[in-house]
Tab-separated table of C-alpha atoms and ligand atoms in Angstrom:
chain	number	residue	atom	x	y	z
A	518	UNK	CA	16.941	-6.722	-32.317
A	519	UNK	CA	17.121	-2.943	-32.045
A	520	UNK	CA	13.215	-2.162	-33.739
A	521	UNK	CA	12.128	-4.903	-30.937
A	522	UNK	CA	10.824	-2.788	-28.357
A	523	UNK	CA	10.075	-5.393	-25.372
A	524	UNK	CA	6.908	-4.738	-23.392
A	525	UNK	CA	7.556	-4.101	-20.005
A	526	UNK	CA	5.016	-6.008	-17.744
A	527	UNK	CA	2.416	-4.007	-16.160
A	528	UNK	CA	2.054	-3.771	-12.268
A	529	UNK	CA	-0.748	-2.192	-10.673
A	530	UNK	CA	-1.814	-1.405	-6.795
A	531	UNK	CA	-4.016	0.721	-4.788
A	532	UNK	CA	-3.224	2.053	-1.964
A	533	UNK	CA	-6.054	3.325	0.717
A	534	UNK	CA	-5.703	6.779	2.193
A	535	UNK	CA	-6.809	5.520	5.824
A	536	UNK	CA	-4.032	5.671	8.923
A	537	UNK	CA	-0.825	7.286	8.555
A	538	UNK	CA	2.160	5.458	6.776
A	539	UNK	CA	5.133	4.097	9.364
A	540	UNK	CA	8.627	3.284	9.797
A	541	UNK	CA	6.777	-0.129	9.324
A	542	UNK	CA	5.361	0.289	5.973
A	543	UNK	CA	8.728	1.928	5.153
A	544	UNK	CA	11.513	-0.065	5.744
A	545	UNK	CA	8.898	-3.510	5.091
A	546	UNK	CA	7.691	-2.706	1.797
A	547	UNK	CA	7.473	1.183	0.038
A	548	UNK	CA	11.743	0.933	0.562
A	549	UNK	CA	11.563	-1.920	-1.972
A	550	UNK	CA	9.036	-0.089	-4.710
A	551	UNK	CA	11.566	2.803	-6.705
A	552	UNK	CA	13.639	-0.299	-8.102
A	553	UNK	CA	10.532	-1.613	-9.418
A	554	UNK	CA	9.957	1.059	-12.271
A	555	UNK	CA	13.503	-0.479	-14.010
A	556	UNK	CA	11.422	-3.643	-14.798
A	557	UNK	CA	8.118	-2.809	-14.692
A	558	UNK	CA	5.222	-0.478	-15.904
A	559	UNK	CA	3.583	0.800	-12.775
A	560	UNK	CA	0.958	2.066	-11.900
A	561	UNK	CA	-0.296	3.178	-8.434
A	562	UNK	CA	-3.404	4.680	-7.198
A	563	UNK	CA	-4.606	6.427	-4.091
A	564	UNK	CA	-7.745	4.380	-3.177
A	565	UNK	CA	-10.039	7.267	-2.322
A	566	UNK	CA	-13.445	5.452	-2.953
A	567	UNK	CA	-12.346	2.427	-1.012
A	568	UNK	CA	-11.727	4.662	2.381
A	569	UNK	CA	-15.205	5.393	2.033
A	570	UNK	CA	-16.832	2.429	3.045
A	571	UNK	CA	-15.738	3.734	6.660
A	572	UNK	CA	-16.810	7.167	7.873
A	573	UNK	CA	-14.482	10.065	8.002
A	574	UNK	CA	-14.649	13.884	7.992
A	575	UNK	CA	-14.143	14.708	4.699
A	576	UNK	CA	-11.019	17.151	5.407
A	577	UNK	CA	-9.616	14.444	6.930
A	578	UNK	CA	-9.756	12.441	3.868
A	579	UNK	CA	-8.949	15.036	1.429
A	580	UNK	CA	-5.822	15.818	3.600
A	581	UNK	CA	-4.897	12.791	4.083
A	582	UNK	CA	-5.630	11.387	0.042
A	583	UNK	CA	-2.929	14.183	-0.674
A	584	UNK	CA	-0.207	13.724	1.939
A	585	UNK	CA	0.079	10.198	1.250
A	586	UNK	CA	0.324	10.709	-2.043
A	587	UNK	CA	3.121	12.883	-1.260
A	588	UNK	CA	4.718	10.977	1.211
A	589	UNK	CA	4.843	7.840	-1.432
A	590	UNK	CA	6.598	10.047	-3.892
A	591	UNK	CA	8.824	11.114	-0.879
A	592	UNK	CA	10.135	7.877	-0.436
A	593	UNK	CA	11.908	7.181	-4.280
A	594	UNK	CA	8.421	6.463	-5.910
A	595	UNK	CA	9.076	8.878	-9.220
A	596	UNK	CA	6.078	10.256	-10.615
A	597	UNK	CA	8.195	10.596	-14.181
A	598	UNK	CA	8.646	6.502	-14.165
A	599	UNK	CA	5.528	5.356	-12.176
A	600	UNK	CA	2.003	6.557	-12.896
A	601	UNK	CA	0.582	7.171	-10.157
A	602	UNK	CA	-2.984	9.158	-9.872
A	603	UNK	CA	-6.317	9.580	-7.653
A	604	UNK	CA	-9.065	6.674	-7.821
A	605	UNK	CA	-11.840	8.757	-7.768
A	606	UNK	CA	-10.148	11.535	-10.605
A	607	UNK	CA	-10.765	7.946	-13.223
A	608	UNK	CA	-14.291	7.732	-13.643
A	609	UNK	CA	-14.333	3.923	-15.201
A	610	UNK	CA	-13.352	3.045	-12.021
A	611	UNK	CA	-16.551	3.428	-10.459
A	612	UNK	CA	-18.159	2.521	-14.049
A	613	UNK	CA	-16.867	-1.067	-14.368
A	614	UNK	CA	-17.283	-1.204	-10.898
A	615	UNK	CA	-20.955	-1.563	-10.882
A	616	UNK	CA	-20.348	-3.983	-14.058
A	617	UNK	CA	-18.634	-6.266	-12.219
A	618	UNK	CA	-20.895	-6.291	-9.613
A	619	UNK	CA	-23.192	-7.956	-12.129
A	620	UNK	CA	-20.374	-10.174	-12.055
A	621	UNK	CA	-19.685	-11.590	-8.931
A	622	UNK	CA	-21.878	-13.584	-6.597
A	623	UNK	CA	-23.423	-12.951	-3.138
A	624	UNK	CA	-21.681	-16.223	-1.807
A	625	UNK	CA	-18.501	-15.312	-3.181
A	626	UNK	CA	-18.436	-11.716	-1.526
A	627	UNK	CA	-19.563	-13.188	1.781
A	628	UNK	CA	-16.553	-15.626	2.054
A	629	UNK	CA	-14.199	-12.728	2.173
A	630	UNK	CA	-12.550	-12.926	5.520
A	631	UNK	CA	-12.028	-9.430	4.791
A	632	UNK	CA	-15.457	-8.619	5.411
A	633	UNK	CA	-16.511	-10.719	8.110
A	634	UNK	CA	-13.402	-9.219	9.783
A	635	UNK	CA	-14.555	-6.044	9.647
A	636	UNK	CA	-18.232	-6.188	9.684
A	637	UNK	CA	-17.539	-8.275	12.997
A	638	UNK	CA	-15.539	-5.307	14.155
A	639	UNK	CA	-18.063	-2.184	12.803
A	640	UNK	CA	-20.977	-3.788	13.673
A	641	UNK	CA	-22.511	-0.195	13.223
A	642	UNK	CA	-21.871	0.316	9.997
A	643	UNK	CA	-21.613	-2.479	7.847
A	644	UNK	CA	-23.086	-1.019	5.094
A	645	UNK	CA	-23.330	-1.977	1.004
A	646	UNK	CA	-20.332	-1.077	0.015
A	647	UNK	CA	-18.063	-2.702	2.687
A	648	UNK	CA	-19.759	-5.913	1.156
A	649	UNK	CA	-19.225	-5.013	-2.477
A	650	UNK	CA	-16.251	-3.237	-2.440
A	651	UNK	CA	-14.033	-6.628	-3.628
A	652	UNK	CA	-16.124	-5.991	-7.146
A	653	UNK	CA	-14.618	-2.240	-7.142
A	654	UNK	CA	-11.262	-3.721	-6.476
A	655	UNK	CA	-11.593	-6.177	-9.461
A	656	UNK	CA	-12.168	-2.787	-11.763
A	657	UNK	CA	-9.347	-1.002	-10.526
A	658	UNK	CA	-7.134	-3.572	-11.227
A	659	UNK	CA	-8.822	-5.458	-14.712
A	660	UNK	CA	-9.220	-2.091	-16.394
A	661	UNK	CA	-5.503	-1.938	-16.709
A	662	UNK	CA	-5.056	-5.502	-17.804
A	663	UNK	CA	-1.849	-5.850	-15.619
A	664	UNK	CA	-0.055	-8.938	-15.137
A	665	UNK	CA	1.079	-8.828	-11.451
A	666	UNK	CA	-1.258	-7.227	-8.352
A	667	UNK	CA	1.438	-6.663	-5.797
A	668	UNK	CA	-0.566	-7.000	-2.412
A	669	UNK	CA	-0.022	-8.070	0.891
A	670	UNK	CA	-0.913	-11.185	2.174
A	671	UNK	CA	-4.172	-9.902	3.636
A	672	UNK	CA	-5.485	-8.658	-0.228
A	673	UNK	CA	-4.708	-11.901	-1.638
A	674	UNK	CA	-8.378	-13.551	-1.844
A	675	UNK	CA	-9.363	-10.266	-3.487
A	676	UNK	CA	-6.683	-10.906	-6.407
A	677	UNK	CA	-8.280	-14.180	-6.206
A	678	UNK	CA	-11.648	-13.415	-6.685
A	679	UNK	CA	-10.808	-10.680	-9.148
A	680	UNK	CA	-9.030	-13.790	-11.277
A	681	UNK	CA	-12.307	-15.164	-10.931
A	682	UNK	CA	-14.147	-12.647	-12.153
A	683	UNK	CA	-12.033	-11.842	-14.856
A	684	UNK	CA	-12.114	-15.603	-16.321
A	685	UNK	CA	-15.818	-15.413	-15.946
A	686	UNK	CA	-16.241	-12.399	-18.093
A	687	UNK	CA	-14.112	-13.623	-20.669
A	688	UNK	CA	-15.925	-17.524	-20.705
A	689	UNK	CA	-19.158	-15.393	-21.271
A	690	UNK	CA	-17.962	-12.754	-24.000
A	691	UNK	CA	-14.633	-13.854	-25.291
A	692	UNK	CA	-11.031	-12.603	-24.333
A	693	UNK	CA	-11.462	-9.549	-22.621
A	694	UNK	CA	-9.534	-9.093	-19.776
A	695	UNK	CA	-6.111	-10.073	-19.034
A	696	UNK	CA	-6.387	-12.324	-15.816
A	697	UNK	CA	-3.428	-11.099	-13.246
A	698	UNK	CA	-1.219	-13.354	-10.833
A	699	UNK	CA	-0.710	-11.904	-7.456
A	700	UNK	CA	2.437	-10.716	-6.262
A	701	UNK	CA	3.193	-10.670	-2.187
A	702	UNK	CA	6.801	-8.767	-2.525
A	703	UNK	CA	9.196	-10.136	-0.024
A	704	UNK	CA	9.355	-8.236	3.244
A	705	UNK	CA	11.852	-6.113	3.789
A	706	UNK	CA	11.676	-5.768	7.352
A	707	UNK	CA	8.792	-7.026	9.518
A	708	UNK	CA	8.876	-4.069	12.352
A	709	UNK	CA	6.997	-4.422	15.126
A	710	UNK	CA	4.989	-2.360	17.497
A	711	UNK	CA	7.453	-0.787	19.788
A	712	UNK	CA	5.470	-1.289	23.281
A	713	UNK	CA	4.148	-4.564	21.726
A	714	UNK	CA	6.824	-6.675	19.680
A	715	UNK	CA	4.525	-9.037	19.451
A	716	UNK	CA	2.170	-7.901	16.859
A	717	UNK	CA	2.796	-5.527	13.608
A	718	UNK	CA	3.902	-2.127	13.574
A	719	UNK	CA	0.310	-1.203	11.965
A	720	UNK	CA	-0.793	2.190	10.013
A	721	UNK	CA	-4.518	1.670	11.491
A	722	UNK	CA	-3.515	1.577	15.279
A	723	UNK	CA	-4.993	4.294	16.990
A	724	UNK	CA	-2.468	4.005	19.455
A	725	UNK	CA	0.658	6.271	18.839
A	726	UNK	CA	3.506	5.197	21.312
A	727	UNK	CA	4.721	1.811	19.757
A	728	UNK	CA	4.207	3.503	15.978
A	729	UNK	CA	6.391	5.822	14.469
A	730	UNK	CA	5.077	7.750	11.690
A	731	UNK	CA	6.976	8.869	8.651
A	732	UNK	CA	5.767	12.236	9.247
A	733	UNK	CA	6.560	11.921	13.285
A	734	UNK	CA	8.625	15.061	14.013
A	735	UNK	CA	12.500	13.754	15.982
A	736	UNK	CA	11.599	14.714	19.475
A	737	UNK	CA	9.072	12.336	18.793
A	738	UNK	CA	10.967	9.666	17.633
A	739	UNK	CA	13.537	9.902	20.141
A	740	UNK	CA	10.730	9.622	23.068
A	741	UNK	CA	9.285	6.973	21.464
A	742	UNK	CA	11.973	4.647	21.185
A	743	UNK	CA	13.317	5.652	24.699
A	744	UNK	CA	10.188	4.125	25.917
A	745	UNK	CA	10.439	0.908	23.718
A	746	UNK	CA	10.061	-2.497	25.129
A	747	UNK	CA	13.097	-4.392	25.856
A	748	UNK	CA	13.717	-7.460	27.895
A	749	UNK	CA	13.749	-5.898	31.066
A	750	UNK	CA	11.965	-8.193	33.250
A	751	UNK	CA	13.325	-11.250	32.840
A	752	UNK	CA	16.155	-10.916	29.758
A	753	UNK	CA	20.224	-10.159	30.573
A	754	UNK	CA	19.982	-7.023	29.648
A	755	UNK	CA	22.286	-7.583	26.639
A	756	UNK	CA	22.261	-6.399	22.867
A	757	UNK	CA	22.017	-9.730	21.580
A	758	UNK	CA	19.444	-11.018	18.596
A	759	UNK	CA	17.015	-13.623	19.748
A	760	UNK	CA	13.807	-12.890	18.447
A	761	UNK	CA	12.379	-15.822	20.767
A	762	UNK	CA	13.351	-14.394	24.124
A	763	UNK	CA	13.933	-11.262	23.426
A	764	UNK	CA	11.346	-10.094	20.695
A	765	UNK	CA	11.833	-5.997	21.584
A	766	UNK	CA	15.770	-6.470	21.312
A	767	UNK	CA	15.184	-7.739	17.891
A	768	UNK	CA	12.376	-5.842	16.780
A	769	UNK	CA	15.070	-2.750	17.697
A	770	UNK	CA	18.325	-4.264	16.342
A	771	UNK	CA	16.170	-4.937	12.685
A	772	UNK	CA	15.303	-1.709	12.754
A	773	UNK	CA	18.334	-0.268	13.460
A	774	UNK	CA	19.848	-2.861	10.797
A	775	UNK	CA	17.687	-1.555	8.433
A	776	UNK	CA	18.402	2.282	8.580
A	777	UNK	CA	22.143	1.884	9.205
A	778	UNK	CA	23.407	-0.974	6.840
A	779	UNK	CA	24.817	-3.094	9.747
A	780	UNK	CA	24.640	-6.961	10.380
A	781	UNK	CA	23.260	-8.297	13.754
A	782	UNK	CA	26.703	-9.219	14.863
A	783	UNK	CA	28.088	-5.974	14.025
A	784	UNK	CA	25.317	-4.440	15.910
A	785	UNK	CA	26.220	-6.867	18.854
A	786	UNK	CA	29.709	-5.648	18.922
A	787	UNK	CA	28.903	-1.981	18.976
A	788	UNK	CA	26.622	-1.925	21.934
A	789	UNK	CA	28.849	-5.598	23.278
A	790	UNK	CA	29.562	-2.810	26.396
A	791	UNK	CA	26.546	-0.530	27.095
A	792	UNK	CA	23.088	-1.648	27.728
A	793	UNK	CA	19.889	-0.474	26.363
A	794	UNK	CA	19.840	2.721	27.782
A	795	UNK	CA	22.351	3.632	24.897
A	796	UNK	CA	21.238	1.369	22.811
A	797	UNK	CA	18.024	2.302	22.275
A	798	UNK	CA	18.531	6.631	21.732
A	799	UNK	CA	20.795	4.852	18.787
A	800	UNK	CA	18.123	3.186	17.322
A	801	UNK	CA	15.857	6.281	17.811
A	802	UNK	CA	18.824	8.728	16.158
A	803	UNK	CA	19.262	6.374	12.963
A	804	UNK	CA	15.554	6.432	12.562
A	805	UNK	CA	15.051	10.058	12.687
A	806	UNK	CA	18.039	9.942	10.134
A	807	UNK	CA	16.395	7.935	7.612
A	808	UNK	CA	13.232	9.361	8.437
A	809	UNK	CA	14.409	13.025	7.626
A	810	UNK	CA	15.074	13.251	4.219
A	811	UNK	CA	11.563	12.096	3.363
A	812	UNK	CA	9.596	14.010	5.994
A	813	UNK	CA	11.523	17.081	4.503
A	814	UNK	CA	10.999	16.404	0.874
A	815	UNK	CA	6.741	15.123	1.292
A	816	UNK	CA	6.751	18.943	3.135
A	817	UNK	CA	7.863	20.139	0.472
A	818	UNK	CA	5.678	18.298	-1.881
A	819	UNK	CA	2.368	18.867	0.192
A	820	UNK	CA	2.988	22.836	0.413
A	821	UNK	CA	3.678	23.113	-3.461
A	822	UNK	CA	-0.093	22.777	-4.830
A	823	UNK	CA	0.638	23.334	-8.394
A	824	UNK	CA	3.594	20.333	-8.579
A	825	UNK	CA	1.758	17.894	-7.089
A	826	UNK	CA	-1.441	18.648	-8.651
A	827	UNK	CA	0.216	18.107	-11.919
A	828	UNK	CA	1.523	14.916	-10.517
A	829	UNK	CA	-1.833	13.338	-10.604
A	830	UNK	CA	-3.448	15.226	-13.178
A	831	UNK	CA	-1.120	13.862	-15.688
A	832	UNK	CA	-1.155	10.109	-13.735
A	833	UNK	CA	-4.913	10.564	-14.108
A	834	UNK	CA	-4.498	11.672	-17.873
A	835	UNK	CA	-2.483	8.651	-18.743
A	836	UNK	CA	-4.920	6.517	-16.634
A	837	UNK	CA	-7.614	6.845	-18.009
A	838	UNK	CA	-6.554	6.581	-21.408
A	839	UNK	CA	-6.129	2.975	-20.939
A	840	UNK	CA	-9.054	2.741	-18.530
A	841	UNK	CA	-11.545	3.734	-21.003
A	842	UNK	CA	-9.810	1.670	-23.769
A	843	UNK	CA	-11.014	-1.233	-21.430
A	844	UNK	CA	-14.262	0.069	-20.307
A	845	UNK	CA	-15.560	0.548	-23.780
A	846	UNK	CA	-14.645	-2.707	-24.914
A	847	UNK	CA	-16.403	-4.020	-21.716
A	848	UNK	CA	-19.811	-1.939	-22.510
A	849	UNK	CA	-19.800	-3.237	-26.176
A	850	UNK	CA	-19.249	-6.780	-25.356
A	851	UNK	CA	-22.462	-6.838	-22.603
A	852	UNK	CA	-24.560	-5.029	-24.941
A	853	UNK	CA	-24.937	-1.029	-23.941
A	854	UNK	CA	-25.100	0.784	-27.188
A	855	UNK	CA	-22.456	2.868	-28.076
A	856	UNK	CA	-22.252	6.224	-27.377
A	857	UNK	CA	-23.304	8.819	-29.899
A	858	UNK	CA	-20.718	11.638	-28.557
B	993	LIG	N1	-8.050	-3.230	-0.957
B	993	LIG	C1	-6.694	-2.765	-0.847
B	993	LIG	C2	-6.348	-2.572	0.639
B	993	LIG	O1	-7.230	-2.491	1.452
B	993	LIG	C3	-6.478	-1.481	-1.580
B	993	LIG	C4	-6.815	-1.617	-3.027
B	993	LIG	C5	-7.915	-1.087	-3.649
B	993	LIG	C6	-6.071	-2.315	-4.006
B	993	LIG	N2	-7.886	-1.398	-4.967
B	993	LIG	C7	-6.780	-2.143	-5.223
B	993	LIG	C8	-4.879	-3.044	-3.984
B	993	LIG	C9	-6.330	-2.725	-6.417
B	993	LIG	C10	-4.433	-3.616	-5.180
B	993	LIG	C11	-5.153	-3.465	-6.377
B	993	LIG	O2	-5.180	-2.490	0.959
């Protein structure tokens, strides 16, 4: 057995620079990622050339390409056991992009809900790439010939279409690309907006009072969970878990499950006499708590040029190694002729 190496099975996933990360993306799904590494081969990107299909100042972007980058490795995702790189530093990217455009149908790319979604919502700007951008997605993940796309539910027709794609190419010009299975990890937590604990803690809300960021600085935190929604109005006023009637209760008593390690009926004893007026600057305290390790370290991280700069020069090194493996098979099978250099 010992000359057997086993393959590892390769995981890929984008991620787009756009919004800032939260306590929601945190403790529901970036938490769960380190472990992954043990049994996996994976590889992340920052999705720079997706976040362009919206407008933004490009400092903004560059910043914010950089910090999330930094604020991924922050939270346990080792650059020595993942690869993880730029999007736009992988030039096949863009490449089989356009190939795979060939690839893919006008009816299929206007039955993403995606799109409607958002063209319904940026009516002023709904522009080529907003439409096409599911064919860019199928490059960034085929040209690494994974075999799980770990998305969330919302990216799952891409995976689909990508499969698609992929089984297309290879019916036309033989075995070419490894067709991938989606993989929607199990939530961690589901947090909720703070002021609304009815809809998702979100990294694109504009609004910044029920959203706490990663990179949210205590006196922050603290206000902002002082101010959360409870069941004032028309609840008993007690630390109890009933997600039904009292939604803000138990959007607060997961979170504070999920940075302190305590059940729901521990967390009902602790606060059994003191009502939310306690309760809550708890909830705020653990969260700054687990919060300041990584806002310390992706500090650190962002203000050392040279080490994180190496981070994705050599994720972008090992990247494209296999990426152009993949693309040149791809331009030999459809026929360009091979380069002379
Ligand atoms: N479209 C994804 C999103 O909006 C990001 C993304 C781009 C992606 N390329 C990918 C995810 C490849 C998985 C695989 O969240």
């Amino acid at each position: 057995m010992d000359n057997v190496t086993e393959q590892k099975k390769i995981m890929l996933s984008g991620i787009k620079p756009t919004g800032d990360l939260t306590l929601g993306s945190y403790l529901g799904a970036i938490k769960n990622w380190a472990e992954r590494a043990e049994q996996f081969d994976c590889y992340y990107f920052m999705a720079d050339l997706h976040a362009l299909t919206t407008r933004n100042k490009p400092a903004d972007l560059r910043r914010r390409t950089l910090e999330q980058l930094a604020q991924y490795i922050a939270c346990g995702l080792d650059p020595q056991k993942n690869t993880l790189f730029l999007q736009s530093d992988v030039h096949e990217h863009a490449e089989l992009g356009w190939i795979l455009n060939c690839y893919t149908m006008f009816g299929e790319l206007s039955r993403m809900t995606q799109f409607k979604d958002k063209s319904s919502k940026n009516a002023d700007n709904i522009n080529g790439g907003l439409f096409t951008y599911p064919a860019l997605m199928a490059a960034d993940i085929l040209l690494y010939q994974p075999d799980y796309v770990p998305v969330g539910e919302d990216q799952k027709q891409h995976v689909e279409l990508t499969r698609d794609i992929a089984q297309r190419f290879n019916n036309l010009y033989g075995e070419t690309f490894k067709v991938p299975e989606p993989w929607i990890p199990k939530v961690g937590a589901r947090v909720m907006d703070l002021l609304d604990p009815l809809s998702k803690m979100s990294k694109s809300d504009e609004v910044g009072n029920g959203r706490i960021c990663l990179m949210d600085d205590p006196a922050d935190i603290l206000r902002k969970f002082k101010r959360a929604v409870t069941d004032s109005d028309n609840g008993d006023g007690c630390v109890r878990y009933d997600p039904e009637n009292k939604p803000g209760v138990a959007n607060l008593m997961q979170i504070y499950s999920a940075c302190t390690g305590r059940t729901y009926s521990e967390i009902e004893a602790e606060f059994v006499h003191s009502g939310y007026g306690v309760f809550k600057p708890a909830v705020g305290e653990a969260v700054v708590e687990t919060l300041r390790p990584i806002r310390e370290e992706a500090n650190r991280i962002i203000s050392d040029k040279a080490y994180i700069q190496g981070i994705y020069a050599d994720g972008a090194k090992k990247a494209s190694y296999i990426a152009g493996k993949t693309l040149r098979k791809v331009y030999k099978k459809i026929g360009l002729v091979e380069k002379p250099f």
